[in-house]
Amino acid sequence: MFDDAVIVQSAMSAFNNAALAAPAFLWWAILATPLFVMVYWCGNSFREKIGWARDVLLKKVSVWTVFLTLAWIVLFGGNYGVLRDTASTLPFMVAAIVFVAVLFLSSNTRDVKLPSWRGGSVRGRIKIAAVVLLGVAALGLSDMHAWWGPLLQIGAAAAGAVLGRIGRGEMRLVPGGVLVMLAATTAILMQPEFFRFGQLGTLTLAHLVGLMSVGVAAAAAIALRNVRPCGRIHRSAYIKLKWMMRFVALLGLALFGLTESVPVFLGTTVVFFVMFAMSVWHAKIIPAALGDKMFAVMMCAFGVITTMPAITALGILYWMSVPSGNTWRDAKFLL
């Protein structure tokens, strides 16, 4: 009864149950609403003051979003008492996210001149060494559940940095950003208690809606930016196919609400992508900025579930940079 492990597990269980009764990410978003309103009202002035032109804004917000996600995945996790067994795949998932995020950042920041070790001053070399050691220490400490954990994380980051620098092309901004955010969302769903999100098996409606909103926005952003409107599907066949996809999507949402399963979440996201892609392919023309708006929506939703208001603010800032219009009227054909 008074065993240390039992006491710690009981405390963690009580913490998770309290978090479920009052989802922390939701209240963080509500409390940060004044910040979001200020970004909406004064975002353009702030953007001009820091020198983010509209033509480079997509790159700026994508790079910062991936960087903050990388910092979050490294610094925010680490409650290894909640790993259910030694065969958990979460460390490998985190390493994959670290690899892709560092690859994205490395390939899209080649124009940034790195400080040179050769020919530099002693103070400059000390600063470089301190930054490198701090990053390596953070990566190593992010996975201490086994002896190979630090090696896995540090190796993933090093491989991403090297491949990003020596590769010929840059990683595409929107697909890369969507991949990192969707992978982080999947990791949260794999073991919510690891990221202080909740307790697997008893997530509330707020948790489930937050997770699924990221998946649906990701599906819409990818479909709108990668599928060409051709008007190919005959209208009668399109109506039948659309109702079938709606039924499958609703079934996926219901199953996800009942099971909170990662395969169901990913499968439902794929179903929404197929439905959105079919809608885009059937259309003759789509609003040019709709894909950018869905990417901004995904950033906002992802910032909410990860309690990172900065990413939500970046999403609002990017939303304001695209041509305005009636978004619901433009996007309802997807459903």
Tab-separated table of C-alpha atoms in Angstrom:
chain	number	residue	atom	x	y	z
A	1	MET	CA	0.000	0.000	0.000
A	2	PHE	CA	2.828	2.391	0.837
A	3	ASP	CA	5.163	1.240	-1.926
A	4	ASP	CA	6.859	4.162	-3.700
A	5	ALA	CA	5.742	3.061	-7.158
A	6	VAL	CA	2.108	2.758	-6.062
A	7	ILE	CA	2.154	6.228	-4.489
A	8	VAL	CA	3.676	7.811	-7.611
A	9	GLN	CA	1.254	6.019	-9.936
A	10	SER	CA	-1.699	7.094	-7.802
A	11	ALA	CA	-0.511	10.700	-7.883
A	12	MET	CA	-0.139	10.607	-11.661
A	13	SER	CA	-3.565	9.031	-12.023
A	14	ALA	CA	-5.115	11.759	-9.870
A	15	PHE	CA	-3.334	14.411	-11.930
A	16	ASN	CA	-4.591	12.902	-15.189
A	17	ASN	CA	-8.142	12.596	-13.893
A	18	ALA	CA	-8.077	16.253	-12.820
A	19	ALA	CA	-6.764	17.205	-16.257
A	20	LEU	CA	-9.633	15.319	-17.875
A	21	ALA	CA	-12.238	17.117	-15.803
A	22	ALA	CA	-10.763	20.461	-16.852
A	23	PRO	CA	-8.740	20.071	-20.111
A	24	ALA	CA	-5.708	22.305	-19.633
A	25	PHE	CA	-5.201	22.964	-23.347
A	26	LEU	CA	-8.749	24.275	-23.687
A	27	TRP	CA	-8.432	26.701	-20.775
A	28	TRP	CA	-5.029	27.848	-22.049
A	29	ALA	CA	-6.676	28.695	-25.364
A	30	ILE	CA	-9.512	30.568	-23.669
A	31	LEU	CA	-7.112	32.532	-21.464
A	32	ALA	CA	-4.974	33.355	-24.509
A	33	THR	CA	-7.945	34.753	-26.456
A	34	PRO	CA	-6.911	38.406	-25.800
A	35	LEU	CA	-3.535	37.606	-27.353
A	36	PHE	CA	-5.217	36.137	-30.424
A	37	VAL	CA	-7.452	39.186	-30.759
A	38	MET	CA	-4.426	41.483	-30.549
A	39	VAL	CA	-2.668	39.471	-33.254
A	40	TYR	CA	-5.760	39.721	-35.459
A	41	TRP	CA	-6.005	43.479	-34.990
A	42	CYS	CA	-2.319	44.432	-34.951
A	43	GLY	CA	-0.703	41.502	-36.741
A	44	ASN	CA	0.059	43.339	-39.971
A	45	SER	CA	1.781	46.177	-38.120
A	46	PHE	CA	3.859	43.690	-36.161
A	47	ARG	CA	4.728	41.779	-39.335
A	48	GLU	CA	5.907	44.934	-41.076
A	49	LYS	CA	7.912	45.992	-38.039
A	50	ILE	CA	9.896	42.746	-37.905
A	51	GLY	CA	10.375	42.758	-41.684
A	52	TRP	CA	8.298	39.736	-42.674
A	53	ALA	CA	7.137	40.540	-46.200
A	54	ARG	CA	4.049	38.798	-47.557
A	55	ASP	CA	6.026	36.895	-50.192
A	56	VAL	CA	8.216	35.211	-47.549
A	57	LEU	CA	5.617	34.901	-44.791
A	58	LEU	CA	4.785	31.261	-45.588
A	59	LYS	CA	8.419	30.284	-45.117
A	60	LYS	CA	8.731	32.287	-41.913
A	61	VAL	CA	5.642	30.841	-40.229
A	62	SER	CA	6.412	27.293	-41.416
A	63	VAL	CA	9.992	27.369	-40.153
A	64	TRP	CA	8.993	28.865	-36.797
A	65	THR	CA	6.120	26.405	-36.397
A	66	VAL	CA	8.384	23.425	-37.025
A	67	PHE	CA	11.084	24.863	-34.743
A	68	LEU	CA	8.625	25.388	-31.879
A	69	THR	CA	7.205	21.904	-32.426
A	70	LEU	CA	10.715	20.462	-32.252
A	71	ALA	CA	11.398	22.348	-29.023
A	72	TRP	CA	8.051	21.194	-27.627
A	73	ILE	CA	8.580	17.539	-28.514
A	74	VAL	CA	12.040	17.611	-26.901
A	75	LEU	CA	11.303	19.664	-23.800
A	76	PHE	CA	7.661	19.003	-22.972
A	77	GLY	CA	7.593	15.192	-22.920
A	78	GLY	CA	9.516	12.955	-20.584
A	79	ASN	CA	7.116	11.497	-18.020
A	80	TYR	CA	8.521	7.995	-18.406
A	81	GLY	CA	6.550	6.643	-15.484
A	82	VAL	CA	3.539	6.465	-17.787
A	83	LEU	CA	5.173	4.338	-20.480
A	84	ARG	CA	3.154	1.147	-20.229
A	85	ASP	CA	5.883	-1.318	-21.124
A	86	THR	CA	9.421	-1.541	-22.422
A	87	ALA	CA	8.155	-2.242	-25.944
A	88	SER	CA	6.501	1.173	-26.344
A	89	THR	CA	6.966	2.658	-29.828
A	90	LEU	CA	6.683	6.244	-28.583
A	91	PRO	CA	10.478	6.827	-28.336
A	92	PHE	CA	10.830	5.822	-31.993
A	93	MET	CA	7.933	8.087	-32.953
A	94	VAL	CA	9.551	10.999	-31.133
A	95	ALA	CA	12.875	10.266	-32.840
A	96	ALA	CA	11.129	10.240	-36.236
A	97	ILE	CA	9.567	13.635	-35.500
A	98	VAL	CA	12.953	15.009	-34.399
A	99	PHE	CA	14.544	13.709	-37.609
A	100	VAL	CA	11.900	15.171	-39.943
A	101	ALA	CA	11.764	18.492	-38.061
A	102	VAL	CA	15.546	18.955	-38.107
A	103	LEU	CA	15.625	17.897	-41.773
A	104	PHE	CA	12.973	20.500	-42.564
A	105	LEU	CA	14.762	23.245	-40.640
A	106	SER	CA	18.172	22.374	-42.041
A	107	SER	CA	16.995	22.289	-45.659
A	108	ASN	CA	15.031	25.535	-45.398
A	109	THR	CA	17.671	27.592	-43.594
A	110	ARG	CA	20.589	27.149	-45.958
A	111	ASP	CA	20.608	30.875	-46.620
A	112	VAL	CA	21.373	31.473	-42.930
A	113	LYS	CA	25.125	31.787	-42.477
A	114	LEU	CA	26.293	29.614	-39.618
A	115	PRO	CA	29.056	30.899	-37.358
A	116	SER	CA	32.453	29.597	-38.416
A	117	TRP	CA	34.590	27.602	-36.002
A	118	ARG	CA	37.776	28.284	-37.916
A	119	GLY	CA	39.082	31.777	-37.706
A	120	GLY	CA	36.658	32.718	-34.959
A	121	SER	CA	37.517	34.319	-31.671
A	122	VAL	CA	37.787	32.361	-28.455
A	123	ARG	CA	34.552	33.904	-27.191
A	124	GLY	CA	32.809	32.967	-30.410
A	125	ARG	CA	34.007	29.375	-30.165
A	126	ILE	CA	32.828	29.170	-26.580
A	127	LYS	CA	29.373	30.377	-27.629
A	128	ILE	CA	29.208	27.826	-30.456
A	129	ALA	CA	30.310	25.013	-28.149
A	130	ALA	CA	27.794	26.083	-25.487
A	131	VAL	CA	24.891	26.112	-27.960
A	132	VAL	CA	25.839	22.720	-29.404
A	133	LEU	CA	26.294	21.140	-25.971
A	134	LEU	CA	22.999	22.601	-24.756
A	135	GLY	CA	21.161	21.173	-27.758
A	136	VAL	CA	22.803	17.765	-27.382
A	137	ALA	CA	22.009	17.713	-23.660
A	138	ALA	CA	18.360	18.603	-24.283
A	139	LEU	CA	18.045	15.866	-26.905
A	140	GLY	CA	19.718	13.325	-24.662
A	141	LEU	CA	17.651	14.164	-21.614
A	142	SER	CA	14.439	13.981	-23.641
A	143	ASP	CA	14.655	10.177	-23.705
A	144	MET	CA	16.170	8.634	-20.595
A	145	HIS	CA	13.882	5.613	-20.271
A	146	ALA	CA	16.667	3.327	-21.592
A	147	TRP	CA	20.400	3.548	-22.225
A	148	TRP	CA	19.895	3.793	-25.980
A	149	GLY	CA	17.300	6.577	-25.721
A	150	PRO	CA	19.745	9.535	-25.782
A	151	LEU	CA	21.691	7.932	-28.648
A	152	LEU	CA	18.475	7.530	-30.643
A	153	GLN	CA	17.392	11.154	-30.262
A	154	ILE	CA	20.842	12.674	-30.833
A	155	GLY	CA	21.431	10.420	-33.840
A	156	ALA	CA	18.051	11.350	-35.355
A	157	ALA	CA	18.797	15.069	-35.017
A	158	ALA	CA	22.331	14.702	-36.414
A	159	ALA	CA	21.103	12.687	-39.405
A	160	GLY	CA	18.399	15.254	-40.162
A	161	ALA	CA	20.860	18.153	-39.945
A	162	VAL	CA	23.401	16.505	-42.246
A	163	LEU	CA	20.877	15.312	-44.847
A	164	GLY	CA	19.162	18.699	-44.869
A	165	ARG	CA	22.442	20.491	-45.576
A	166	ILE	CA	23.797	18.152	-48.242
A	167	GLY	CA	20.489	17.576	-50.023
A	168	ARG	CA	19.900	19.268	-53.356
A	169	GLY	CA	16.439	20.677	-52.800
A	170	GLU	CA	14.513	22.234	-49.957
A	171	MET	CA	11.767	20.383	-48.157
A	172	ARG	CA	8.423	21.800	-49.298
A	173	LEU	CA	6.974	24.216	-46.770
A	174	VAL	CA	3.319	23.219	-46.474
A	175	PRO	CA	3.710	19.413	-46.813
A	176	GLY	CA	6.680	19.496	-44.431
A	177	GLY	CA	4.838	21.586	-41.866
A	178	VAL	CA	1.720	19.429	-42.149
A	179	LEU	CA	3.800	16.252	-41.739
A	180	VAL	CA	5.510	17.482	-38.576
A	181	MET	CA	2.308	18.769	-36.962
A	182	LEU	CA	0.302	15.665	-37.897
A	183	ALA	CA	3.060	13.387	-36.602
A	184	ALA	CA	3.173	15.290	-33.304
A	185	THR	CA	-0.617	15.022	-33.023
A	186	THR	CA	-0.381	11.270	-33.626
A	187	ALA	CA	2.279	10.992	-30.910
A	188	ILE	CA	-0.015	12.822	-28.491
A	189	LEU	CA	-2.791	10.355	-29.248
A	190	MET	CA	-0.464	7.371	-28.824
A	191	GLN	CA	0.108	8.215	-25.155
A	192	PRO	CA	-1.654	11.443	-24.105
A	193	GLU	CA	-0.394	11.259	-20.528
A	194	PHE	CA	3.204	11.377	-21.770
A	195	PHE	CA	2.547	14.898	-23.088
A	196	ARG	CA	0.268	15.967	-20.177
A	197	PHE	CA	-2.698	15.918	-22.564
A	198	GLY	CA	-4.966	13.450	-20.769
A	199	GLN	CA	-5.312	9.757	-20.019
A	200	LEU	CA	-5.726	7.288	-22.864
A	201	GLY	CA	-9.087	5.550	-22.777
A	202	THR	CA	-11.000	8.385	-21.110
A	203	LEU	CA	-10.414	11.446	-23.277
A	204	THR	CA	-13.245	13.957	-23.247
A	205	LEU	CA	-15.094	15.415	-26.208
A	206	ALA	CA	-12.858	18.494	-26.069
A	207	HIS	CA	-9.741	16.323	-26.431
A	208	LEU	CA	-11.195	14.345	-29.319
A	209	VAL	CA	-12.457	17.407	-31.195
A	210	GLY	CA	-9.099	19.127	-30.772
A	211	LEU	CA	-7.194	16.147	-32.169
A	212	MET	CA	-9.584	15.528	-35.040
A	213	SER	CA	-9.662	19.183	-36.055
A	214	VAL	CA	-5.938	18.998	-36.749
A	215	GLY	CA	-6.413	15.898	-38.891
A	216	VAL	CA	-9.296	17.355	-40.899
A	217	ALA	CA	-7.458	20.642	-41.486
A	218	ALA	CA	-4.360	18.706	-42.595
A	219	ALA	CA	-6.422	16.687	-45.073
A	220	ALA	CA	-8.010	19.849	-46.474
A	221	ALA	CA	-4.703	21.709	-46.789
A	222	ILE	CA	-2.991	18.860	-48.649
A	223	ALA	CA	-5.977	18.184	-50.937
A	224	LEU	CA	-6.443	21.830	-51.887
A	225	ARG	CA	-2.750	22.405	-52.620
A	226	ASN	CA	-1.983	19.147	-54.468
A	227	VAL	CA	-5.126	18.158	-56.389
A	228	ARG	CA	-6.009	20.021	-59.575
A	229	PRO	CA	-9.650	20.966	-60.226
A	230	CYS	CA	-10.625	19.306	-63.502
A	231	GLY	CA	-14.416	18.854	-63.443
A	232	ARG	CA	-13.930	15.224	-64.506
A	233	ILE	CA	-16.457	13.279	-62.400
A	234	HIS	CA	-19.998	13.112	-63.790
A	235	ARG	CA	-22.411	14.912	-61.481
A	236	SER	CA	-24.726	11.954	-60.795
A	237	ALA	CA	-21.793	9.699	-59.945
A	238	TYR	CA	-20.203	12.472	-57.902
A	239	ILE	CA	-23.310	12.893	-55.739
A	240	LYS	CA	-23.434	9.155	-54.971
A	241	LEU	CA	-19.722	8.985	-54.217
A	242	LYS	CA	-19.919	12.084	-52.056
A	243	TRP	CA	-22.705	10.703	-49.888
A	244	MET	CA	-20.824	7.437	-49.523
A	245	MET	CA	-17.697	9.300	-48.381
A	246	ARG	CA	-19.750	11.393	-45.972
A	247	PHE	CA	-21.160	8.218	-44.423
A	248	VAL	CA	-17.690	6.667	-44.107
A	249	ALA	CA	-16.297	9.878	-42.603
A	250	LEU	CA	-19.094	10.032	-40.011
A	251	LEU	CA	-18.522	6.367	-39.208
A	252	GLY	CA	-14.811	7.100	-38.727
A	253	LEU	CA	-15.594	9.995	-36.396
A	254	ALA	CA	-17.931	7.795	-34.350
A	255	LEU	CA	-15.371	4.994	-34.112
A	256	PHE	CA	-12.680	7.467	-33.118
A	257	GLY	CA	-14.901	8.814	-30.366
A	258	LEU	CA	-15.479	5.281	-29.064
A	259	THR	CA	-11.981	3.830	-29.421
A	260	GLU	CA	-9.556	6.807	-29.337
A	261	SER	CA	-7.399	4.639	-31.577
A	262	VAL	CA	-4.416	5.897	-33.561
A	263	PRO	CA	-5.226	3.725	-36.643
A	264	VAL	CA	-8.821	4.981	-36.583
A	265	PHE	CA	-7.590	8.591	-36.329
A	266	LEU	CA	-5.220	8.169	-39.265
A	267	GLY	CA	-7.815	6.236	-41.262
A	268	THR	CA	-10.438	8.919	-40.683
A	269	THR	CA	-7.951	11.595	-41.744
A	270	VAL	CA	-7.313	9.647	-44.961
A	271	VAL	CA	-11.058	9.338	-45.564
A	272	PHE	CA	-11.454	13.105	-45.223
A	273	PHE	CA	-8.520	13.612	-47.588
A	274	VAL	CA	-10.121	11.350	-50.208
A	275	MET	CA	-13.443	13.166	-49.842
A	276	PHE	CA	-11.809	16.589	-50.114
A	277	ALA	CA	-9.622	15.483	-53.045
A	278	MET	CA	-12.680	14.155	-54.858
A	279	SER	CA	-14.479	17.461	-54.293
A	280	VAL	CA	-11.519	19.443	-55.628
A	281	TRP	CA	-11.095	17.144	-58.634
A	282	HIS	CA	-14.797	17.468	-59.477
A	283	ALA	CA	-14.757	21.273	-59.220
A	284	LYS	CA	-13.836	23.375	-62.228
A	285	ILE	CA	-12.193	26.100	-60.175
A	286	ILE	CA	-11.415	26.661	-56.504
A	287	PRO	CA	-10.479	29.822	-54.578
A	288	ALA	CA	-6.719	30.297	-54.862
A	289	ALA	CA	-6.154	31.125	-51.188
A	290	LEU	CA	-8.338	28.383	-49.687
A	291	GLY	CA	-5.430	25.952	-49.273
A	292	ASP	CA	-3.424	28.611	-47.443
A	293	LYS	CA	-6.364	29.276	-45.140
A	294	MET	CA	-6.694	25.583	-44.268
A	295	PHE	CA	-2.981	25.485	-43.453
A	296	ALA	CA	-3.505	28.475	-41.168
A	297	VAL	CA	-6.466	26.706	-39.526
A	298	MET	CA	-4.287	23.670	-38.905
A	299	MET	CA	-1.617	25.809	-37.245
A	300	CYS	CA	-4.247	27.415	-35.018
A	301	ALA	CA	-5.726	24.048	-33.968
A	302	PHE	CA	-2.294	22.513	-33.418
A	303	GLY	CA	-1.220	25.448	-31.284
A	304	VAL	CA	-4.304	24.956	-29.125
A	305	ILE	CA	-3.867	21.226	-28.430
A	306	THR	CA	-0.152	21.648	-27.669
A	307	THR	CA	-0.739	24.716	-25.460
A	308	MET	CA	1.545	26.809	-27.689
A	309	PRO	CA	-0.249	30.126	-28.273
A	310	ALA	CA	2.712	31.286	-30.374
A	311	ILE	CA	1.847	28.753	-33.107
A	312	THR	CA	-1.817	29.786	-33.010
A	313	ALA	CA	-0.696	33.416	-33.325
A	314	LEU	CA	1.437	32.464	-36.351
A	315	GLY	CA	-1.617	30.800	-37.885
A	316	ILE	CA	-3.694	33.932	-37.378
A	317	LEU	CA	-0.895	36.057	-38.820
A	318	TYR	CA	-0.715	33.876	-41.924
A	319	TRP	CA	-4.521	33.856	-42.266
A	320	MET	CA	-4.471	37.651	-42.389
A	321	SER	CA	-1.862	37.673	-45.166
A	322	VAL	CA	-3.993	35.751	-47.686
A	323	PRO	CA	-6.797	37.406	-49.705
A	324	SER	CA	-9.940	37.859	-47.633
A	325	GLY	CA	-13.305	36.407	-48.534
A	326	ASN	CA	-16.231	34.363	-47.289
A	327	THR	CA	-14.310	31.294	-46.147
A	328	TRP	CA	-17.361	29.185	-45.316
A	329	ARG	CA	-18.946	29.870	-48.693
A	330	ASP	CA	-15.675	29.013	-50.436
A	331	ALA	CA	-14.966	25.857	-48.417
A	332	LYS	CA	-18.375	24.233	-47.977
A	333	PHE	CA	-18.086	22.422	-51.339
A	334	LEU	CA	-15.460	20.206	-49.674
A	335	LEU	CA	-18.116	18.700	-47.415
